Every structure is written in C-alpha cells, then in structure tokens.
Coordinates of C-alpha atoms in Angstrom, one line a residue:
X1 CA 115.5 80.8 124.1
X2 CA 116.0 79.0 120.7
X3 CA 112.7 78.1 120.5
X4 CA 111.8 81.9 121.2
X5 CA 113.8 83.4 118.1
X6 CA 112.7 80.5 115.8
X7 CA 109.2 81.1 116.4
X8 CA 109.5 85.1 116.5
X9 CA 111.4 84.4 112.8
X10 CA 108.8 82.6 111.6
X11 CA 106.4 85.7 111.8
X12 CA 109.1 88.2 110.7
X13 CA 108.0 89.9 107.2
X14 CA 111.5 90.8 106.2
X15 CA 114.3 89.1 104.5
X16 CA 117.2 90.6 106.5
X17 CA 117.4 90.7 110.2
X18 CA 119.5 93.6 112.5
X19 CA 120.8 91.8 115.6
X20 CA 119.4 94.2 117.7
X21 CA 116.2 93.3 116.4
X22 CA 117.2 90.0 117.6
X23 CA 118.2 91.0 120.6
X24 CA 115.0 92.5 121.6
X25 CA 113.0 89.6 121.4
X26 CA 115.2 87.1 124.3
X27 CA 113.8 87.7 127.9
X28 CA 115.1 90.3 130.1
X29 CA 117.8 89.3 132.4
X30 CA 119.7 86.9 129.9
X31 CA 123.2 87.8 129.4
X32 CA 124.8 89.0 126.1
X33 CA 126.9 85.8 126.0
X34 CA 123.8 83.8 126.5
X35 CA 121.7 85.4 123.7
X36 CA 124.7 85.1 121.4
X37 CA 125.4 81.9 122.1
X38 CA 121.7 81.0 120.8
X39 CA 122.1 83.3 117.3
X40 CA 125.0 81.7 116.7
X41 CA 123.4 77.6 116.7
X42 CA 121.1 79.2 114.5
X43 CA 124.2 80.7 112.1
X44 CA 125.2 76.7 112.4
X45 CA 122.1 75.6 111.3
X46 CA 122.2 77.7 107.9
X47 CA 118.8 79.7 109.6
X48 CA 120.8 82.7 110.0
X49 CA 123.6 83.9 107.5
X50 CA 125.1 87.1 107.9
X51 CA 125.1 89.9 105.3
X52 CA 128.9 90.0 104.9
X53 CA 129.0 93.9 103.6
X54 CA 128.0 94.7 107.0
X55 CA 130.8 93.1 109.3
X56 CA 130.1 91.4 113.0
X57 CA 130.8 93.5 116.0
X58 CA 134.0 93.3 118.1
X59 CA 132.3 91.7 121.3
X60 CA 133.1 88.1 122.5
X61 CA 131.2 85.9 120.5
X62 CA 131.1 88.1 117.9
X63 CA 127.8 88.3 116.2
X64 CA 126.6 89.5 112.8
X65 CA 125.3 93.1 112.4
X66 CA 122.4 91.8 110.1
X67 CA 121.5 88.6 109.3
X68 CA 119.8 87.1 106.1
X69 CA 116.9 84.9 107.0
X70 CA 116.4 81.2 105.1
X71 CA 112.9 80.3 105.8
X72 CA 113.4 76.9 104.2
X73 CA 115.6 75.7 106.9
X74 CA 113.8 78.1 109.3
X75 CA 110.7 75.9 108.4
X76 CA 112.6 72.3 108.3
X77 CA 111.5 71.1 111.3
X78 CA 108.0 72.4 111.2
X79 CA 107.5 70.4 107.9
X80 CA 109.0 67.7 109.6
X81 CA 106.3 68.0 112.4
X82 CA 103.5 68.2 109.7
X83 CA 104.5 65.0 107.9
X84 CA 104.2 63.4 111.6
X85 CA 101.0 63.8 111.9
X86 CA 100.5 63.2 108.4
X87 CA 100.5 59.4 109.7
X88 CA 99.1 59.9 112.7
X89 CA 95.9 61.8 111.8
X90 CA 92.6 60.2 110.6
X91 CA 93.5 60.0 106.3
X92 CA 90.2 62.7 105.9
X93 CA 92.0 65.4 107.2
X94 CA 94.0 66.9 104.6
X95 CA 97.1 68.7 106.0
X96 CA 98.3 70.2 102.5
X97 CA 97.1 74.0 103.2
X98 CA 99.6 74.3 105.9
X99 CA 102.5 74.2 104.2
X100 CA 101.6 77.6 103.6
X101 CA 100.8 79.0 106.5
X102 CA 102.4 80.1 109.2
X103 CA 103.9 77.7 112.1
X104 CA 101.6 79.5 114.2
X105 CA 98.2 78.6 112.6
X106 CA 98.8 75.3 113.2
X107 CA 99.9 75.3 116.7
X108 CA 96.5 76.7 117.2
X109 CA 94.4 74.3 114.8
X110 CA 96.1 71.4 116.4
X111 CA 94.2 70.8 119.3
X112 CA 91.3 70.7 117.9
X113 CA 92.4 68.6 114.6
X114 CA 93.3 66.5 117.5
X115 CA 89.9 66.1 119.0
X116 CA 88.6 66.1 115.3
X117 CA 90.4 62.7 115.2
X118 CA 89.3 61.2 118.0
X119 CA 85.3 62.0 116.3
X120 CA 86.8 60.0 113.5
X121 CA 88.4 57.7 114.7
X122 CA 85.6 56.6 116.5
X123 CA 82.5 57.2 115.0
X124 CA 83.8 57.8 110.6
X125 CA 82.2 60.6 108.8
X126 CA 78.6 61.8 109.2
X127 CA 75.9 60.0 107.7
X128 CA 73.2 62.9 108.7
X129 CA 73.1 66.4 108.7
X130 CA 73.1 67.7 112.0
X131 CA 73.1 72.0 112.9
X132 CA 76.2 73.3 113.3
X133 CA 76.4 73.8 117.4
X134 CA 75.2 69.9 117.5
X135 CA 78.1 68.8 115.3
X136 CA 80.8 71.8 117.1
X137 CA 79.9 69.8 120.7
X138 CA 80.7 66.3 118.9
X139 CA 83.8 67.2 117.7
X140 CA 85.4 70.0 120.6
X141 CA 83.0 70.5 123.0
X142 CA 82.1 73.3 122.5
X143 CA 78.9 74.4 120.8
X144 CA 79.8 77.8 119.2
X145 CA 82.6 76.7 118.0
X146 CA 81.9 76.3 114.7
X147 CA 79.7 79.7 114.4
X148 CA 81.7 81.7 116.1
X149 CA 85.1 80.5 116.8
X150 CA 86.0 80.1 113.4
X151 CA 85.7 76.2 113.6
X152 CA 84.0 76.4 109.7
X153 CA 87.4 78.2 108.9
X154 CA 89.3 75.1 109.9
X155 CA 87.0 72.4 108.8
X156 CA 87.3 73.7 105.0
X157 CA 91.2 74.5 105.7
X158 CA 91.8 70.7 106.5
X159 CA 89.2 69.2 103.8
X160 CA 86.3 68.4 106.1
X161 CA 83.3 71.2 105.6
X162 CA 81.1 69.2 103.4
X163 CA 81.8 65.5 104.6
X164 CA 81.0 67.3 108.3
X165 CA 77.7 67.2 107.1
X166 CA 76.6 70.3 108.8
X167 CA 72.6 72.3 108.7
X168 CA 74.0 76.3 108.2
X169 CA 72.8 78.0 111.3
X170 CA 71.0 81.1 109.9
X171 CA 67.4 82.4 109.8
X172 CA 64.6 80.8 107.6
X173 CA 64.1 81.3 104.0
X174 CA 61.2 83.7 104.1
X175 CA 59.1 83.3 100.4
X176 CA 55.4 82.8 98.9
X177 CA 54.4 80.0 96.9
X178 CA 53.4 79.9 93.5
X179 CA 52.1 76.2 93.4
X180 CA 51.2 76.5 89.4
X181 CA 54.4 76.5 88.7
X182 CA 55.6 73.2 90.7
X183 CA 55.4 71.2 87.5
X184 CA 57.9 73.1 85.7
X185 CA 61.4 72.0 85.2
X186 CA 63.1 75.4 85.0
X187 CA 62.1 77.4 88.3
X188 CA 62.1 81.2 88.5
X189 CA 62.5 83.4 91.4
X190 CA 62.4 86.6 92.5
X191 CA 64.2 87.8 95.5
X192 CA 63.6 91.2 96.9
X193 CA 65.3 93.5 98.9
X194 CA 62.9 95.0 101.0
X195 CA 59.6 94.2 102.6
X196 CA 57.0 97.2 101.1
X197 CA 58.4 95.9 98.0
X198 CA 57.5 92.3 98.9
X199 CA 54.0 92.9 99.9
X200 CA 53.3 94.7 97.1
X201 CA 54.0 92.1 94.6
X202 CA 52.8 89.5 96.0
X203 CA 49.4 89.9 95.4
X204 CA 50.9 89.4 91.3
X205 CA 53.1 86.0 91.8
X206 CA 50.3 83.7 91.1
X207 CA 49.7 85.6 88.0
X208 CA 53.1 85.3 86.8
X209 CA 55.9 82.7 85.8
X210 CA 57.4 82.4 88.9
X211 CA 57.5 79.4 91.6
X212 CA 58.6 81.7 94.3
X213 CA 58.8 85.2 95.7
X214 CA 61.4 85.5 98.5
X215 CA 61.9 88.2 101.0
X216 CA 65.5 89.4 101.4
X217 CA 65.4 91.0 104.6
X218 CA 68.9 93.2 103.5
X219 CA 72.1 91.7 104.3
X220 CA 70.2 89.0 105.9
X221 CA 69.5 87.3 102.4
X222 CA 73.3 86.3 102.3
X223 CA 72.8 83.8 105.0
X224 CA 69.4 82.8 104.7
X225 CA 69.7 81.7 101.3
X226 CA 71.6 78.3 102.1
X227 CA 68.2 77.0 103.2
X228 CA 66.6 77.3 100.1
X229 CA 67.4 73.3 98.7
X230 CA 66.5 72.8 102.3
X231 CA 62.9 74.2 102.8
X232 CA 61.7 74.0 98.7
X233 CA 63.7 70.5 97.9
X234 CA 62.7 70.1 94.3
X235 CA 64.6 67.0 93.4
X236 CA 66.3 67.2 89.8
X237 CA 64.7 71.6 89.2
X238 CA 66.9 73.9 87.2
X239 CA 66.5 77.4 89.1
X240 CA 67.0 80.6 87.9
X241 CA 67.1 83.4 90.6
X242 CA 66.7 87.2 90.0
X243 CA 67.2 90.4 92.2
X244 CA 65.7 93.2 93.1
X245 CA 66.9 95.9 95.8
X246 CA 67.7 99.6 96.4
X247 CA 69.8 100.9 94.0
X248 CA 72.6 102.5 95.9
X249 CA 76.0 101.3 97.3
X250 CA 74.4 98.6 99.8
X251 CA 72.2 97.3 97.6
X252 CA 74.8 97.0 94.8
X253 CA 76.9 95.3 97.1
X254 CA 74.5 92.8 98.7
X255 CA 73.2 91.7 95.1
X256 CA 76.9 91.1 94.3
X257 CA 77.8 88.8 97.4
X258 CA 74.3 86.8 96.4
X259 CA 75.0 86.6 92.9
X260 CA 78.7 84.8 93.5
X261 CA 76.7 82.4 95.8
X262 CA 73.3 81.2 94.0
X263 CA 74.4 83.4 90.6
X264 CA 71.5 85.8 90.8
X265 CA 71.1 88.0 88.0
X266 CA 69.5 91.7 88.4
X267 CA 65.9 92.0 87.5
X268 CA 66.2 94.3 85.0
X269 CA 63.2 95.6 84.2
X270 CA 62.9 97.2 87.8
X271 CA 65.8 98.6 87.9
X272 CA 65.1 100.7 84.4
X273 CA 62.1 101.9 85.6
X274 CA 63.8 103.1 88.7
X275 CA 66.1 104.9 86.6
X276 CA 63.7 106.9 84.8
X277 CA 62.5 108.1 88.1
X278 CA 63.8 111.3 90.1
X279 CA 66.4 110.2 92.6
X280 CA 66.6 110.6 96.3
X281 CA 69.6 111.9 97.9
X282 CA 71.2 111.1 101.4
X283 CA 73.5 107.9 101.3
X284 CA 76.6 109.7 101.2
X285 CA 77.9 107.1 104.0
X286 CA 77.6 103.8 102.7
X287 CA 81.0 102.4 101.4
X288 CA 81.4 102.1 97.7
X289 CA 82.8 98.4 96.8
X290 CA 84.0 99.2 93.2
X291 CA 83.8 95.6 91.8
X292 CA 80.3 95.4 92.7
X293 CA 79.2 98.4 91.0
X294 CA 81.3 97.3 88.1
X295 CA 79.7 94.0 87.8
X296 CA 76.5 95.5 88.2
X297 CA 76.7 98.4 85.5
X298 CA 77.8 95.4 82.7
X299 CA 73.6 94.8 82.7
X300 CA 73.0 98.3 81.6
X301 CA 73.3 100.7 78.8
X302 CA 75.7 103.2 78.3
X303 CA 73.8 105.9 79.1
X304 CA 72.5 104.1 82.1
X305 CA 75.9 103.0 83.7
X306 CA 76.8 106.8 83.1
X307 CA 73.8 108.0 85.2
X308 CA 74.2 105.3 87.9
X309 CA 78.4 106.5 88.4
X310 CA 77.0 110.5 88.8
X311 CA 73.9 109.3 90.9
X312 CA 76.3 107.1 93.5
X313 CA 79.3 109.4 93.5
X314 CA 77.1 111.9 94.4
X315 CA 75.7 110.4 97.4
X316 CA 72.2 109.9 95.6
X317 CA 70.0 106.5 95.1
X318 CA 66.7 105.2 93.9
X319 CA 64.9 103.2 96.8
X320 CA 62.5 100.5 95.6
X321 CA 59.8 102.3 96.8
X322 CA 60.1 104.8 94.1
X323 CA 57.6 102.1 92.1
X324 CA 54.5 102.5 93.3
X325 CA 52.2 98.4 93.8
X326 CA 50.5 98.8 90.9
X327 CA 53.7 99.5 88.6
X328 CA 55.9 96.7 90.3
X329 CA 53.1 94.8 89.8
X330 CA 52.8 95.4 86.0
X331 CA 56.4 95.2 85.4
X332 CA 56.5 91.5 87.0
X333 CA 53.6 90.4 84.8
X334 CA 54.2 91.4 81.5
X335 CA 57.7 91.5 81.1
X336 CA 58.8 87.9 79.2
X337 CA 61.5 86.8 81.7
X338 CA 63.9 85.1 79.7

C-alpha cells in the first residue's frame, strides 16, 4: 500500500496534501489503522510532514489533517533506481532527461530501453540507414513502434535519434528538375502549396534561376520534406528554399512549421500580387496560430500587415489561384531573387 501512495504522490500537482485525499487512494477493504499505519512510515521518512496550523485528528494513530509533500525525498529512491541503470545500460543511452520527468515515464520507457540494450549490446550503433519500421522490429519487435507508438519520442529522449540511423517514413519529395542550374553552388527552390499552382509554373522553371520546383501537397510538405538530401544529394550545395501557398490561416501556418525546419522564406513577390487582388471569403473555420501570422506579417509593409489582420479576422483569404499561369509565370521570371 506504500508503494500505492508513493506512486499516486508522485503524480500529485499540489504542495499540500488532505488526508482524506490520502485516504481515497488505498484499496477498499483496508482498515483505518492499516492505512494510517502506511502515512505515518511515510511521516518517518520526511515524505510526508504535517502542516502544524492544522492539528491531527483524535483517532488512534493519529494522523495529520494535511500534509506538506517533499518531492525530494519522495523522489530519493527513484533517483536511486536511475543511477542503477546508469551502470547497467549500454553508455549511448543517456538517462539525464529523466530526472525531470515523472517516475512514471520511465516505468513505461524501461522496457523498451531494456531491449534497446540488448540491440546494443550486441550488434553497436548503426552503420546504415535503414526505414523506420525495419529499425522499430530490430530494437522491440515491433514494426510501428517507432511511427506510431511514440518510439521516435524516446529515442531522442535517451540520446539515440540520429545515431539510430533511421530513413523518415513519409511520402516522396514530389519536384521538377531544372538541370541548368546543377552546376551552381547556391541552389534555389521554390516550394508550392498547391498543385494548379504547380503546373502552371512549371512550364517557366527552366527559364528561371531555380534548380527545383517542389510540390507541397498542403500539410503533407511538413513530412515529405526530410527526403530532400535524400532524393537530390548535392554533396557540399548551399540551398535556399522559398514558399508559396494560400494566404489564409492554414497556409500561414504550414509555411511557419516548414520554415523552422528547412528555414523557408515567403516568396514575396507572390504574395504582393495576391494582395492587390480582391479577396475571397469563406475560411471562417480554420484556427488562427498567432505566432505564425506574426512571423509572417514581419515580410510585409505596414499597410500590408494591416490588410492581411482585417482580411484573416474577417474570415477572408487570397487562394493562389487568384494569379492566373501567365502572371505566376512572369512574377517567377523576372523578379531578381536575392
């Protein structure tokens, strides 16, 4: 029943404890002198101390009415557990973030840091790159493991994400070539959000200065775009990556989560001339995510960031199909991309 309370403590939010509280997490069935014979080891222990300005009932033991709760000692012999397998565990796998977290977290991880160990032990890091369900059976047996059952989220908790060595499962990279431009050092790309959009550029990407034009797909660009070293491997390129999408909430957003992953910059020049065009309404459902549209609306002019605020608040947007082919095509070629 010890074991019970401690672990029940361990998730508590609050400082102070009631013992009623207390009493409502022992099993049904165990006596009053039981239960307080348990709160009371842990008032020995210094895990408990009671809040003196409330008193302790007049029942036999007498117990607290509230309790202050010391997580360091509460914690003591979880800590003491951790620098266990400190020794025990392959030296790769770094046990430092859970010092932080919750007892809980790692009665769940350990299992499979367990099996993680044996990999190790037996076979060392990766030498190859392997997709993810491959390298999930190797390590737990189970293929979805790291997809799905949040085995990445473990892997980078203990340290091991990159030297796992593993393919990201997502969909291909979808882009046109502008082979011209392979000799360049400095790579540009333009990735857009929508397919109309897509098609009607590329008829103008081998007359322009970039290597690649790269179809978004929506939210699916988020994923895909860990492929790109993978399926365009130009060894020592410098690569400069530009976005165009709708310009609402969703496309605001999904332009933000790319640029903090490959540091994608807006293309410009298609968004202005979507702003000088007349605005759709309908998207009074998509969620606004307030950093994004803040980070977005430092690329434009006052005026500009002042239209874009009425446009979104007001549930209106500018799709990219407001530019017709033969104007996105202009735009792309005779703007000097910096």
């Amino acid at each position: 029943m010890k074991e019970w309370i401690t672990k029940e403590l361990l998730s508590y939010s609050k400082k102070t404890i009631v013992v009623e509280e207390l009493e409502r997490w022992v099993p049904s069935g165990l006596t009053y002198e039981q239960f307080a014979e348990q709160v009371l080891l842990l008032e020995n222990e210094g895990i408990l101390e009671m809040v003196k300005a409330k008193g302790r009932n007049s029942r036999t033991p007498s117990l607290a009415f509230s309790y202050r709760i010391h997580t360091i000692h509460l914690k003591k012999d979880y800590h003491e557990q951790l620098k266990t397998y400190r020794l025990k565990l392959h030296p790769s796998i770094s046990l430092d973030s859970y010092y932080r977290l919750q007892p809980a977290q790692w009665n769940m991880d350990l299992p499979f840091l367990l099996s993680i160990h044996q990999y190790l032990e037996s076979f060392g890091l990766p030498i190859y790159e392997v997709p993810a369900p491959e390298r999930s059976v190797e390590l737990v047996g189970d293929e979805k493991w790291i997809t799905d059952k949040q085995g990445k989220e473990l892997l980078e908790r203990v340290g091991l994400w990159d030297s796992m060595k593993v393919i990201p499962v997502s969909d291909p990279l979808m882009f046109a070539l502008n082979p011209k431009m392979f000799m360049q050092e400095e790579h540009k790309h333009l990735i857009v959000e929508n397919k109309t959009t897509y098609q009607g550029l590329l008829v103008a990407l081998p007359h322009t200065s970039f290597t690649t034009l790269i179809y978004g797909c929506g939210n699916k660009i988020l994923n895909s775009m860990d492929q790109f070293e993978r399926q365009l491997p130009l060894e020592g390129a410098k690569h400069r990556f530009y976005y165009f999408g709708d310009l609402d909430r969703s496309g605001i957003f999904i332009w933000h989560r790319l640029q903090s992953k490959v540091d994608a910059e807006p293309a410009m020049p298609f968004y202005e001339a979507c702003l000088a065009k007349e605005h759709l309404q309908g998207k009074t459902n998509q969620r606004l995510d307030e950093e994004a549209v803040a980070a977005f609306s430092a690329f434009l002019k006052k005026e500009q960031r002042e239209q874009l605020h009425s446009l979104l608040d007001s549930g209106c947007y500018f799709p990219q199909e407001v530019l017709k082919t033969e104007e996105l095509q202009t735009i792309w070629r005779q703007t000097r991309w910096s």
